[in-house]
Short mmCIF file of N, CA and C in Angstrom, two decimals:
data_model
loop_
_atom_site.label_atom_id
_atom_site.label_comp_id
_atom_site.label_asym_id
_atom_site.label_seq_id
_atom_site.Cartn_x
_atom_site.Cartn_y
_atom_site.Cartn_z
N ILE A 1 0.93 -1.16 0.03
CA ILE A 1 -0.03 -0.01 0.03
C ILE A 1 0.84 1.22 0.00
N SER A 2 0.42 2.18 -0.70
CA SER A 2 1.21 3.57 -0.68
C SER A 2 0.38 4.58 0.06
N ILE A 3 1.26 5.19 1.06
CA ILE A 3 0.48 6.25 1.97
C ILE A 3 1.07 7.66 1.49
N LEU A 4 0.34 8.59 1.80
CA LEU A 4 0.84 9.92 1.62
C LEU A 4 1.86 10.40 2.52
N GLY A 5 2.73 11.18 2.07
CA GLY A 5 3.94 11.73 2.80
C GLY A 5 4.02 13.18 2.63
N ASN A 6 4.97 13.80 3.13
CA ASN A 6 5.26 15.27 2.99
C ASN A 6 5.43 15.70 1.66
N HIS A 7 6.00 14.93 0.91
CA HIS A 7 6.31 15.41 -0.59
C HIS A 7 5.13 15.52 -1.34
N GLU A 8 4.19 14.65 -1.40
CA GLU A 8 2.91 14.81 -1.89
C GLU A 8 2.28 15.97 -1.38
N ILE A 9 2.05 16.06 0.00
CA ILE A 9 1.32 17.28 0.52
C ILE A 9 1.87 18.52 0.22
N MET A 10 3.28 18.59 0.14
CA MET A 10 3.99 19.94 -0.14
C MET A 10 3.54 20.27 -1.65
N ASN A 11 3.56 19.40 -2.48
CA ASN A 11 3.12 19.66 -3.96
C ASN A 11 1.74 20.26 -3.98
N ILE A 12 0.93 19.55 -3.14
CA ILE A 12 -0.45 20.05 -3.19
C ILE A 12 -0.66 21.53 -2.57
N GLN A 13 0.11 21.79 -1.66
CA GLN A 13 0.29 23.14 -1.02
C GLN A 13 0.85 24.17 -1.81
N GLY A 14 1.43 23.75 -3.00
CA GLY A 14 2.18 24.58 -3.81
C GLY A 14 3.61 24.78 -3.30
N ASP A 15 4.12 24.07 -2.51
CA ASP A 15 5.48 24.13 -1.99
C ASP A 15 6.33 23.30 -2.77
N LEU A 16 7.02 23.83 -3.68
CA LEU A 16 7.99 23.01 -4.59
C LEU A 16 9.29 22.95 -4.25
N ARG A 17 9.77 23.30 -2.96
CA ARG A 17 11.07 23.45 -2.54
C ARG A 17 11.91 22.13 -2.96
N PHE A 18 11.24 20.80 -2.84
CA PHE A 18 11.92 19.65 -3.07
C PHE A 18 11.52 19.05 -4.49
N VAL A 19 11.18 19.80 -5.42
CA VAL A 19 10.91 19.38 -6.75
C VAL A 19 12.21 19.93 -7.70
N SER A 20 12.73 19.09 -8.41
CA SER A 20 13.84 19.52 -9.26
C SER A 20 13.28 20.33 -10.32
N GLN A 21 14.23 21.30 -10.76
CA GLN A 21 13.88 22.15 -11.94
C GLN A 21 13.62 21.30 -13.14
N ASN A 22 14.24 20.23 -13.36
CA ASN A 22 13.90 19.42 -14.54
C ASN A 22 12.47 19.01 -14.48
N ASP A 23 11.88 18.56 -13.28
CA ASP A 23 10.69 18.05 -13.06
C ASP A 23 9.60 19.22 -13.44
N ILE A 24 10.04 20.39 -12.84
CA ILE A 24 9.17 21.59 -13.05
C ILE A 24 9.10 21.94 -14.65
N LYS A 25 10.21 21.88 -15.24
CA LYS A 25 10.28 22.19 -16.71
C LYS A 25 9.51 21.03 -17.44
N ARG A 26 9.71 19.86 -17.20
CA ARG A 26 9.04 18.74 -17.83
C ARG A 26 7.56 18.93 -17.87
N ILE A 27 7.04 19.35 -16.72
CA ILE A 27 5.55 19.58 -16.61
C ILE A 27 4.93 20.74 -17.39
N GLY A 28 5.88 21.59 -17.63
CA GLY A 28 5.47 22.86 -18.37
C GLY A 28 5.62 24.16 -17.57
N GLY A 29 6.36 23.99 -16.40
CA GLY A 29 6.65 25.26 -15.59
C GLY A 29 5.84 25.05 -14.27
N ARG A 30 6.23 26.02 -13.47
CA ARG A 30 5.71 26.18 -11.96
C ARG A 30 4.24 26.10 -12.07
N GLU A 31 3.54 27.15 -12.77
CA GLU A 31 2.16 27.17 -12.69
C GLU A 31 1.48 25.80 -13.15
N GLU A 32 2.02 25.24 -14.08
CA GLU A 32 1.32 23.86 -14.59
C GLU A 32 1.57 22.86 -13.47
N ARG A 33 2.69 22.77 -12.78
CA ARG A 33 2.86 21.81 -11.68
C ARG A 33 1.77 22.05 -10.50
N ILE A 34 1.57 23.39 -10.22
CA ILE A 34 0.67 23.69 -9.25
C ILE A 34 -0.70 23.28 -9.63
N LYS A 35 -1.06 23.55 -10.82
CA LYS A 35 -2.31 23.26 -11.36
C LYS A 35 -2.65 21.71 -11.25
N LEU A 36 -1.50 20.96 -11.61
CA LEU A 36 -1.54 19.50 -11.60
C LEU A 36 -1.86 18.93 -10.36
N PHE A 37 -1.33 19.53 -9.32
CA PHE A 37 -1.46 19.18 -7.77
C PHE A 37 -2.60 19.78 -7.10
N GLN A 38 -3.33 20.68 -7.76
CA GLN A 38 -4.43 21.45 -6.95
C GLN A 38 -5.48 20.57 -6.54
N PRO A 39 -6.07 20.60 -5.33
CA PRO A 39 -7.11 19.76 -4.76
C PRO A 39 -8.27 19.89 -5.82
N GLY A 40 -8.82 18.56 -6.09
CA GLY A 40 -9.78 18.38 -6.90
C GLY A 40 -9.36 18.07 -8.40
N SER A 41 -8.10 18.16 -8.68
CA SER A 41 -7.49 17.78 -10.11
C SER A 41 -7.60 16.22 -10.08
N GLU A 42 -7.37 15.83 -11.32
CA GLU A 42 -7.42 14.32 -11.51
C GLU A 42 -6.24 13.67 -10.84
N LEU A 43 -5.15 14.25 -10.60
CA LEU A 43 -3.94 13.56 -9.86
C LEU A 43 -4.51 13.60 -8.28
N CYS A 44 -5.04 14.63 -7.89
CA CYS A 44 -5.47 14.54 -6.55
C CYS A 44 -6.64 13.67 -6.24
N LYS A 45 -7.46 13.43 -7.16
CA LYS A 45 -8.51 12.40 -7.14
C LYS A 45 -7.74 10.96 -6.99
N LEU A 46 -6.68 10.90 -7.73
CA LEU A 46 -6.03 9.54 -7.59
C LEU A 46 -5.31 9.49 -6.16
N LEU A 47 -4.73 10.42 -5.69
CA LEU A 47 -4.07 10.70 -4.53
C LEU A 47 -5.03 10.34 -3.38
N SER A 48 -6.28 10.85 -3.55
CA SER A 48 -7.27 10.64 -2.41
C SER A 48 -7.44 9.29 -2.01
N ASN A 49 -7.14 8.34 -2.79
CA ASN A 49 -7.31 6.86 -2.67
C ASN A 49 -6.29 6.37 -1.63
N ARG A 50 -5.11 7.16 -1.46
CA ARG A 50 -4.09 6.83 -0.59
C ARG A 50 -4.48 7.32 0.85
N PRO A 51 -4.22 6.39 1.84
CA PRO A 51 -4.47 6.99 3.24
C PRO A 51 -3.33 7.77 3.71
N LEU A 52 -3.38 8.62 4.62
CA LEU A 52 -2.45 9.30 5.39
C LEU A 52 -1.83 8.40 6.41
N ILE A 53 -2.67 7.67 7.05
CA ILE A 53 -2.23 6.64 8.08
C ILE A 53 -2.92 5.32 7.76
N TYR A 54 -2.20 4.27 7.75
CA TYR A 54 -2.67 3.00 7.46
C TYR A 54 -2.53 2.05 8.54
N ARG A 55 -3.67 1.34 8.91
CA ARG A 55 -3.49 0.32 10.02
C ARG A 55 -3.77 -1.05 9.44
N TYR A 56 -2.94 -2.06 9.86
CA TYR A 56 -3.16 -3.49 9.37
C TYR A 56 -2.73 -4.37 10.41
N ASN A 57 -3.57 -5.18 10.84
CA ASN A 57 -3.27 -6.38 11.82
C ASN A 57 -2.36 -5.79 12.94
N GLY A 58 -2.95 -4.76 13.63
CA GLY A 58 -2.24 -4.11 14.68
C GLY A 58 -0.96 -3.17 14.44
N PHE A 59 -0.74 -3.04 13.16
CA PHE A 59 0.44 -2.32 12.74
C PHE A 59 0.07 -0.81 12.16
N ILE A 60 0.68 0.22 12.57
CA ILE A 60 0.31 1.53 12.05
C ILE A 60 1.52 1.88 11.14
N PHE A 61 1.07 2.29 9.97
CA PHE A 61 2.10 2.82 8.95
C PHE A 61 1.81 4.30 8.74
N CYS A 62 2.69 5.11 8.87
CA CYS A 62 2.51 6.64 8.57
C CYS A 62 3.86 7.24 8.16
N HIS A 63 3.93 8.37 7.41
CA HIS A 63 5.15 8.86 6.92
C HIS A 63 6.07 9.39 8.15
N GLY A 64 5.51 10.24 9.08
CA GLY A 64 6.32 10.81 10.03
C GLY A 64 6.25 10.13 11.42
N GLY A 65 4.92 9.93 11.83
CA GLY A 65 4.55 9.50 13.15
C GLY A 65 3.38 9.95 13.67
N LEU A 66 2.92 9.51 14.75
CA LEU A 66 1.78 9.97 15.48
C LEU A 66 2.24 10.35 16.96
N SER A 67 1.30 11.15 17.50
CA SER A 67 1.62 11.64 18.82
C SER A 67 0.26 11.77 19.57
N MET A 68 0.27 11.66 20.90
CA MET A 68 -1.07 11.79 21.64
C MET A 68 -1.70 13.19 21.28
N SER A 69 -0.98 14.12 21.39
CA SER A 69 -1.48 15.47 21.17
C SER A 69 -2.22 15.50 19.87
N MET A 70 -1.79 14.80 18.93
CA MET A 70 -2.44 14.77 17.52
C MET A 70 -3.74 13.90 17.76
N LEU A 71 -3.56 12.84 18.41
CA LEU A 71 -4.59 11.82 18.49
C LEU A 71 -5.76 12.28 19.39
N GLU A 72 -5.38 13.32 20.30
CA GLU A 72 -6.58 13.83 21.30
C GLU A 72 -7.55 14.77 20.44
N LYS A 73 -7.06 15.29 19.29
CA LYS A 73 -7.77 16.13 18.48
C LYS A 73 -8.64 15.42 17.41
N ASN A 74 -7.93 14.31 16.73
CA ASN A 74 -8.51 13.69 15.55
C ASN A 74 -8.13 12.19 15.74
N SER A 75 -9.01 11.37 15.42
CA SER A 75 -8.71 9.87 15.34
C SER A 75 -8.20 9.65 13.92
N ILE A 76 -7.43 8.50 13.87
CA ILE A 76 -6.88 8.12 12.47
C ILE A 76 -7.77 8.14 11.48
N ASP A 77 -9.07 7.61 11.63
CA ASP A 77 -10.12 7.57 10.71
C ASP A 77 -10.41 9.18 10.18
N GLU A 78 -10.55 9.85 11.24
CA GLU A 78 -10.88 11.30 10.95
C GLU A 78 -9.89 12.00 10.19
N MET A 79 -8.48 11.73 10.51
CA MET A 79 -7.51 12.43 9.76
C MET A 79 -7.48 11.86 8.25
N ASN A 80 -7.77 10.68 8.11
CA ASN A 80 -7.66 10.12 6.80
C ASN A 80 -9.00 10.66 5.95
N GLN A 81 -10.02 10.76 6.63
CA GLN A 81 -11.20 11.25 5.84
C GLN A 81 -11.05 12.76 5.57
N GLN A 82 -10.52 13.58 6.53
CA GLN A 82 -10.34 14.91 6.25
C GLN A 82 -9.31 15.23 5.15
N THR A 83 -8.34 14.44 5.17
CA THR A 83 -7.38 14.55 4.07
C THR A 83 -7.81 14.21 2.72
N LYS A 84 -8.59 13.13 2.73
CA LYS A 84 -9.34 12.67 1.46
C LYS A 84 -10.17 13.82 0.91
N GLU A 85 -11.11 14.46 1.77
CA GLU A 85 -11.95 15.50 1.46
C GLU A 85 -11.24 16.63 0.89
N TRP A 86 -9.97 17.07 1.44
CA TRP A 86 -9.27 18.06 1.08
C TRP A 86 -8.75 17.79 -0.38
N LEU A 87 -8.09 16.72 -0.58
CA LEU A 87 -7.71 16.27 -1.88
C LEU A 87 -8.83 16.34 -3.06
N LEU A 88 -10.02 16.03 -2.60
CA LEU A 88 -11.27 16.16 -3.56
C LEU A 88 -11.83 17.49 -3.61
N ASN A 89 -11.20 18.43 -2.95
CA ASN A 89 -11.58 19.78 -3.03
C ASN A 89 -12.98 20.05 -2.31
N GLN A 90 -13.29 19.26 -1.28
CA GLN A 90 -14.61 19.28 -0.65
C GLN A 90 -14.38 20.01 0.80
N ARG A 91 -13.19 20.44 1.08
CA ARG A 91 -13.09 21.13 2.45
C ARG A 91 -11.65 21.84 2.32
N ASN A 92 -11.38 22.81 3.20
CA ASN A 92 -10.07 23.22 3.37
C ASN A 92 -8.98 22.33 3.88
N GLN A 93 -7.76 22.74 3.65
CA GLN A 93 -6.66 21.91 4.26
C GLN A 93 -6.78 21.64 5.78
N PRO A 94 -6.86 20.43 6.08
CA PRO A 94 -6.80 20.05 7.50
C PRO A 94 -5.76 20.68 8.30
N HIS A 95 -6.22 21.22 9.53
CA HIS A 95 -5.15 21.91 10.31
C HIS A 95 -4.02 20.93 10.76
N PHE A 96 -4.28 19.66 10.85
CA PHE A 96 -3.20 18.82 11.40
C PHE A 96 -2.17 18.54 10.37
N LEU A 97 -2.26 19.00 9.11
CA LEU A 97 -1.12 19.01 8.18
C LEU A 97 -0.24 20.20 8.29
N GLU A 98 -0.45 21.16 9.20
CA GLU A 98 0.23 22.43 8.93
C GLU A 98 1.39 22.42 10.00
N ASN A 99 1.58 21.64 10.88
CA ASN A 99 2.57 21.80 11.84
C ASN A 99 3.58 20.55 11.98
N GLU A 100 4.62 20.84 12.78
CA GLU A 100 5.67 19.80 12.86
C GLU A 100 5.20 18.44 13.65
N ASP A 101 4.14 18.58 14.28
CA ASP A 101 3.54 17.34 14.97
C ASP A 101 2.53 16.52 14.09
N SER A 102 2.56 16.94 12.81
CA SER A 102 1.69 16.30 11.80
C SER A 102 2.17 14.90 11.51
N PRO A 103 1.28 14.02 11.11
CA PRO A 103 1.58 12.69 10.69
C PRO A 103 2.65 12.46 9.57
N ILE A 104 2.79 13.71 8.85
CA ILE A 104 3.72 13.77 7.74
C ILE A 104 5.08 14.28 8.04
N TRP A 105 5.11 15.12 9.14
CA TRP A 105 6.22 15.67 9.71
C TRP A 105 6.90 15.20 11.02
N SER A 106 6.11 14.72 11.76
CA SER A 106 6.55 14.38 13.11
C SER A 106 7.86 13.49 13.08
N ARG A 107 8.79 13.84 13.89
CA ARG A 107 10.07 12.99 14.04
C ARG A 107 10.22 12.75 15.60
N LYS A 108 9.26 12.88 16.40
CA LYS A 108 9.21 12.91 17.90
C LYS A 108 9.84 11.57 18.35
N PHE A 109 9.28 10.55 17.85
CA PHE A 109 9.92 9.20 18.35
C PHE A 109 11.11 8.89 17.55
N ALA A 110 11.30 9.29 16.29
CA ALA A 110 12.60 9.02 15.51
C ALA A 110 13.68 9.74 16.13
N PHE A 111 13.46 10.92 16.87
CA PHE A 111 14.67 11.53 17.46
C PHE A 111 14.68 11.46 18.95
N ASP A 112 13.99 10.45 19.41
CA ASP A 112 13.93 10.11 21.04
C ASP A 112 13.47 11.13 21.76
N MET A 113 12.46 11.87 21.36
CA MET A 113 11.82 13.06 22.08
C MET A 113 10.49 12.52 22.69
N GLY A 114 10.22 11.38 22.30
CA GLY A 114 8.71 10.88 22.87
C GLY A 114 9.27 9.87 24.05
N SER A 115 8.24 9.37 24.78
CA SER A 115 8.57 8.39 25.88
C SER A 115 7.90 7.18 25.53
N GLN A 116 8.37 6.07 26.14
CA GLN A 116 7.76 4.78 25.99
C GLN A 116 6.37 4.75 26.33
N GLU A 117 6.20 5.44 27.47
CA GLU A 117 4.72 5.52 28.06
C GLU A 117 3.88 6.31 26.83
N GLU A 118 4.28 7.33 26.28
CA GLU A 118 3.40 7.92 25.30
C GLU A 118 3.20 6.98 24.11
N LEU A 119 4.33 6.27 23.62
CA LEU A 119 4.09 5.46 22.59
C LEU A 119 3.15 4.31 22.93
N ASN A 120 3.38 3.75 24.17
CA ASN A 120 2.30 2.73 24.52
C ASN A 120 0.79 3.24 24.61
N GLN A 121 0.57 4.51 24.92
CA GLN A 121 -0.70 5.07 25.03
C GLN A 121 -1.22 5.19 23.46
N ILE A 122 -0.31 5.67 22.62
CA ILE A 122 -0.80 5.66 21.18
C ILE A 122 -1.25 4.36 20.76
N LEU A 123 -0.40 3.37 20.92
CA LEU A 123 -0.62 1.99 20.38
C LEU A 123 -1.87 1.33 21.01
N ASN A 124 -2.05 1.65 22.34
CA ASN A 124 -3.23 1.13 22.98
C ASN A 124 -4.52 1.79 22.39
N LEU A 125 -4.41 3.20 22.25
CA LEU A 125 -5.58 4.00 21.81
C LEU A 125 -6.00 3.50 20.32
N THR A 126 -5.02 3.19 19.54
CA THR A 126 -5.28 2.84 18.15
C THR A 126 -5.37 1.27 18.00
N ASN A 127 -5.38 0.52 19.05
CA ASN A 127 -5.32 -0.95 18.92
C ASN A 127 -4.36 -1.48 18.18
N SER A 128 -3.16 -0.97 18.39
CA SER A 128 -1.90 -1.38 17.62
C SER A 128 -0.90 -1.93 18.48
N THR A 129 0.11 -2.56 17.78
CA THR A 129 1.23 -3.11 18.70
C THR A 129 2.51 -2.42 18.14
N LYS A 130 2.64 -1.92 16.88
CA LYS A 130 3.80 -1.21 16.41
C LYS A 130 3.54 -0.01 15.45
N MET A 131 4.38 0.77 15.32
CA MET A 131 4.26 1.83 14.22
C MET A 131 5.45 1.77 13.44
N PHE A 132 5.29 1.92 12.23
CA PHE A 132 6.24 1.93 11.21
C PHE A 132 6.31 3.31 10.53
N VAL A 133 7.41 3.99 10.27
CA VAL A 133 7.48 5.32 9.73
C VAL A 133 8.56 5.45 8.72
N GLY A 134 8.62 6.39 7.83
CA GLY A 134 9.52 6.69 6.95
C GLY A 134 10.14 8.23 7.31
N HIS A 135 10.20 8.99 6.49
CA HIS A 135 10.65 10.44 6.78
C HIS A 135 12.03 10.68 7.30
N THR A 136 12.43 9.81 8.17
CA THR A 136 13.83 9.97 8.74
C THR A 136 14.65 8.87 8.27
N VAL A 137 15.73 9.33 7.36
CA VAL A 137 16.59 8.44 6.82
C VAL A 137 17.68 7.91 7.76
N VAL A 138 17.68 6.61 7.82
CA VAL A 138 18.67 5.65 8.45
C VAL A 138 19.35 4.84 7.57
N ASP A 139 20.63 4.43 8.21
CA ASP A 139 21.54 3.54 7.43
C ASP A 139 20.82 2.12 7.12
N GLU A 140 20.13 1.69 8.12
CA GLU A 140 19.43 0.45 7.90
C GLU A 140 18.13 0.45 8.84
N ILE A 141 17.09 -0.35 8.47
CA ILE A 141 16.01 -0.36 9.15
C ILE A 141 16.22 -0.66 10.71
N GLN A 142 15.64 0.06 11.54
CA GLN A 142 15.97 -0.13 12.88
C GLN A 142 14.68 0.11 13.79
N SER A 143 14.80 -0.53 14.97
CA SER A 143 13.68 -0.31 15.91
C SER A 143 14.11 0.44 17.13
N LYS A 144 13.16 1.09 17.71
CA LYS A 144 13.27 1.85 19.03
C LYS A 144 12.21 1.54 20.02
N TYR A 145 12.23 1.77 21.01
CA TYR A 145 11.09 1.79 22.15
C TYR A 145 10.64 0.31 22.23
N ASN A 146 11.54 -0.52 22.60
CA ASN A 146 11.26 -2.04 22.75
C ASN A 146 10.65 -2.68 21.60
N ASN A 147 11.17 -2.28 20.41
CA ASN A 147 10.70 -2.80 19.13
C ASN A 147 9.19 -2.43 18.87
N LYS A 148 8.79 -1.39 19.27
CA LYS A 148 7.45 -0.90 19.00
C LYS A 148 7.43 0.26 18.05
N PHE A 149 8.48 0.83 17.74
CA PHE A 149 8.62 1.95 16.88
C PHE A 149 9.72 1.75 15.70
N TRP A 150 9.46 1.59 14.39
CA TRP A 150 10.42 1.18 13.48
C TRP A 150 10.51 2.34 12.42
N LEU A 151 11.86 2.51 12.27
CA LEU A 151 12.34 3.45 11.22
C LEU A 151 12.79 2.73 9.94
N THR A 152 12.05 3.03 8.86
CA THR A 152 12.12 2.18 7.61
C THR A 152 12.68 2.93 6.35
N ASP A 153 13.10 4.19 6.51
CA ASP A 153 13.53 4.98 5.30
C ASP A 153 14.94 4.75 5.28
N VAL A 154 15.54 3.95 4.40
CA VAL A 154 16.87 3.78 4.26
C VAL A 154 17.47 4.57 3.07
N GLY A 155 16.78 5.56 2.55
CA GLY A 155 17.27 6.49 1.60
C GLY A 155 17.51 5.84 0.17
N ILE A 156 16.55 4.87 -0.17
CA ILE A 156 16.93 4.21 -1.40
C ILE A 156 16.57 5.15 -2.68
N SER A 157 15.89 6.34 -2.35
CA SER A 157 15.67 7.19 -3.56
C SER A 157 16.96 7.94 -4.01
N SER A 158 17.32 7.86 -5.20
CA SER A 158 18.64 8.64 -5.63
C SER A 158 18.25 10.14 -5.84
N THR A 159 17.07 10.49 -5.68
CA THR A 159 16.59 11.88 -5.88
C THR A 159 17.13 12.83 -4.63
N PHE A 160 17.02 12.11 -3.43
CA PHE A 160 17.45 12.84 -2.28
C PHE A 160 18.73 12.20 -1.58
N PRO A 161 19.95 12.86 -1.80
CA PRO A 161 21.14 12.07 -1.26
C PRO A 161 21.09 12.20 0.31
#
């Protein structure tokens, strides 16, 4: 399954900082790229089928990570639904995509700024046993917090050294 991450969301927001000039030129320029990723566009309709956060058999998969402060405001299902509605141009951008505690930006547990207790709370609240994230590049897949938090981004993309 493919989930949404910060690069897709940044393109939809019109933030092209991580898009190569070649990609911008290939699509016909900056304005064409922004139009391509505009909420309600054909591409965003396709992207709306991707979850922001995916749960399977007690495992959570998300790009950056989850926190209790995030989950106290919105459930996983609510965040997925609000993101989908935004991509379909049925609502404004959800507030939880705008800060560093977002499921696409958070590095709280990746940088050991969370506690085992908070991670356990998150996993219990979401009926999960482990969380898997990308976003933070590591030399090899590794686990933290008693094998309950897994960093899986090993930087295989040649685009971002």
